[in-house]
Amino acid sequence: MKSKVLAIFLSAAVMLLALPLGVVATTAPVTTTVPETTTVPETTSTPETTTPPVNYVAEIVGGDKYETLDAAVSAAADGTTINLLANGEMTSVPNKTLTFTGNGTITIIESFGSIGSGKTYTFDGPGVKARWIAPEVCSDWLLLSLSGTIDVTNGASLTFEFDSTAASITVAIYMNKGSKINVSNKSTFQILGHNTAGKIGDGIQLDSTALSSISVTGGSTFLIDGTNRGYANSPTVYVENSTFTVRNCTSNGSNGGKFTAINSI
């Protein structure tokens, strides 16, 4: 009996050995791991802050730029040149020597301003236009007390304008001893008066007879129009190849003085 069982066992073993290896082996299933999906949070973009451009009105030549002309004039040292970058206002007239160049209109809003002895205000170049007027509230009788020099040159223009009804101003410029107004090289100087009838005053008045001078040269224009009197106390006037006009005065044009005109009208 044992021999029969053993024979059956050996026969089974031989049959197993005869089978292909792949039938016997059990293939383990392959497990594929799917990676988890990572959710990236949305990024909220912060809008960029736009800085508005700075609008500069003037710059000190060789120095800083300024957003107001008042600031530039205040910061300027004696003898400084200020280059105009745009139109600007001056509400004070510091007693310094200053030169204005560049391109822009200067509106000077000041009564009883003062340019002292030895100081010069120069308006230089065709892009420079200046207009001097009184403040809206004004109790003074004068726009400028001049002891130094005003130079208007190289195509620049300077206008003084006042209304003797709207304000108390009756005189544009009071020229003290030794003061000078020079207008040269195709430049323009004007004094315009309004509502001056019956208001005693002048375009230009001198404190000392014949001790102040006005020079108009090089194809330039000098005009006093509509003041009560044109100029008084006899300044020394020199005009060459230019135009010098006093008109529409509500009293008289002048009371004389030394007047030299060469190739001029």
Short mmCIF file of C-alpha atoms in Angstrom, two decimals, residues 99-101 121-128 150-158 182-188 217 220:
data_model
loop_
_atom_site.label_atom_id
_atom_site.label_comp_id
_atom_site.label_asym_id
_atom_site.label_seq_id
_atom_site.Cartn_x
_atom_site.Cartn_y
_atom_site.Cartn_z
CA THR A 99 18.49 136.29 -13.79
CA PHE A 100 15.50 134.55 -15.37
CA THR A 101 15.98 132.47 -18.51
CA TYR A 121 16.75 141.67 -11.94
CA THR A 122 17.45 140.39 -15.46
CA PHE A 123 14.83 138.92 -17.79
CA ASP A 124 16.77 137.21 -20.55
CA GLY A 125 15.54 135.53 -23.74
CA PRO A 126 12.48 135.41 -26.00
CA GLY A 127 10.86 132.67 -23.89
CA VAL A 128 10.76 134.89 -20.79
CA ILE A 150 16.14 146.13 -14.26
CA ASP A 151 17.55 144.52 -17.43
CA VAL A 152 15.19 143.21 -20.12
CA THR A 153 17.24 141.66 -22.90
CA ASN A 154 17.47 139.27 -25.86
CA GLY A 155 13.79 139.30 -26.74
CA ALA A 156 12.32 139.13 -23.23
CA SER A 157 9.32 141.21 -22.15
CA LEU A 158 8.31 142.87 -18.88
CA ASN A 182 17.75 148.85 -19.60
CA VAL A 183 15.80 147.35 -22.49
CA SER A 184 17.97 145.82 -25.21
CA ASN A 185 18.17 143.51 -28.22
CA LYS A 186 14.55 143.32 -29.44
CA SER A 187 12.99 143.29 -25.98
CA THR A 188 9.80 144.92 -24.70
CA THR A 217 18.41 149.94 -27.66
CA SER A 220 13.49 147.26 -28.56
#
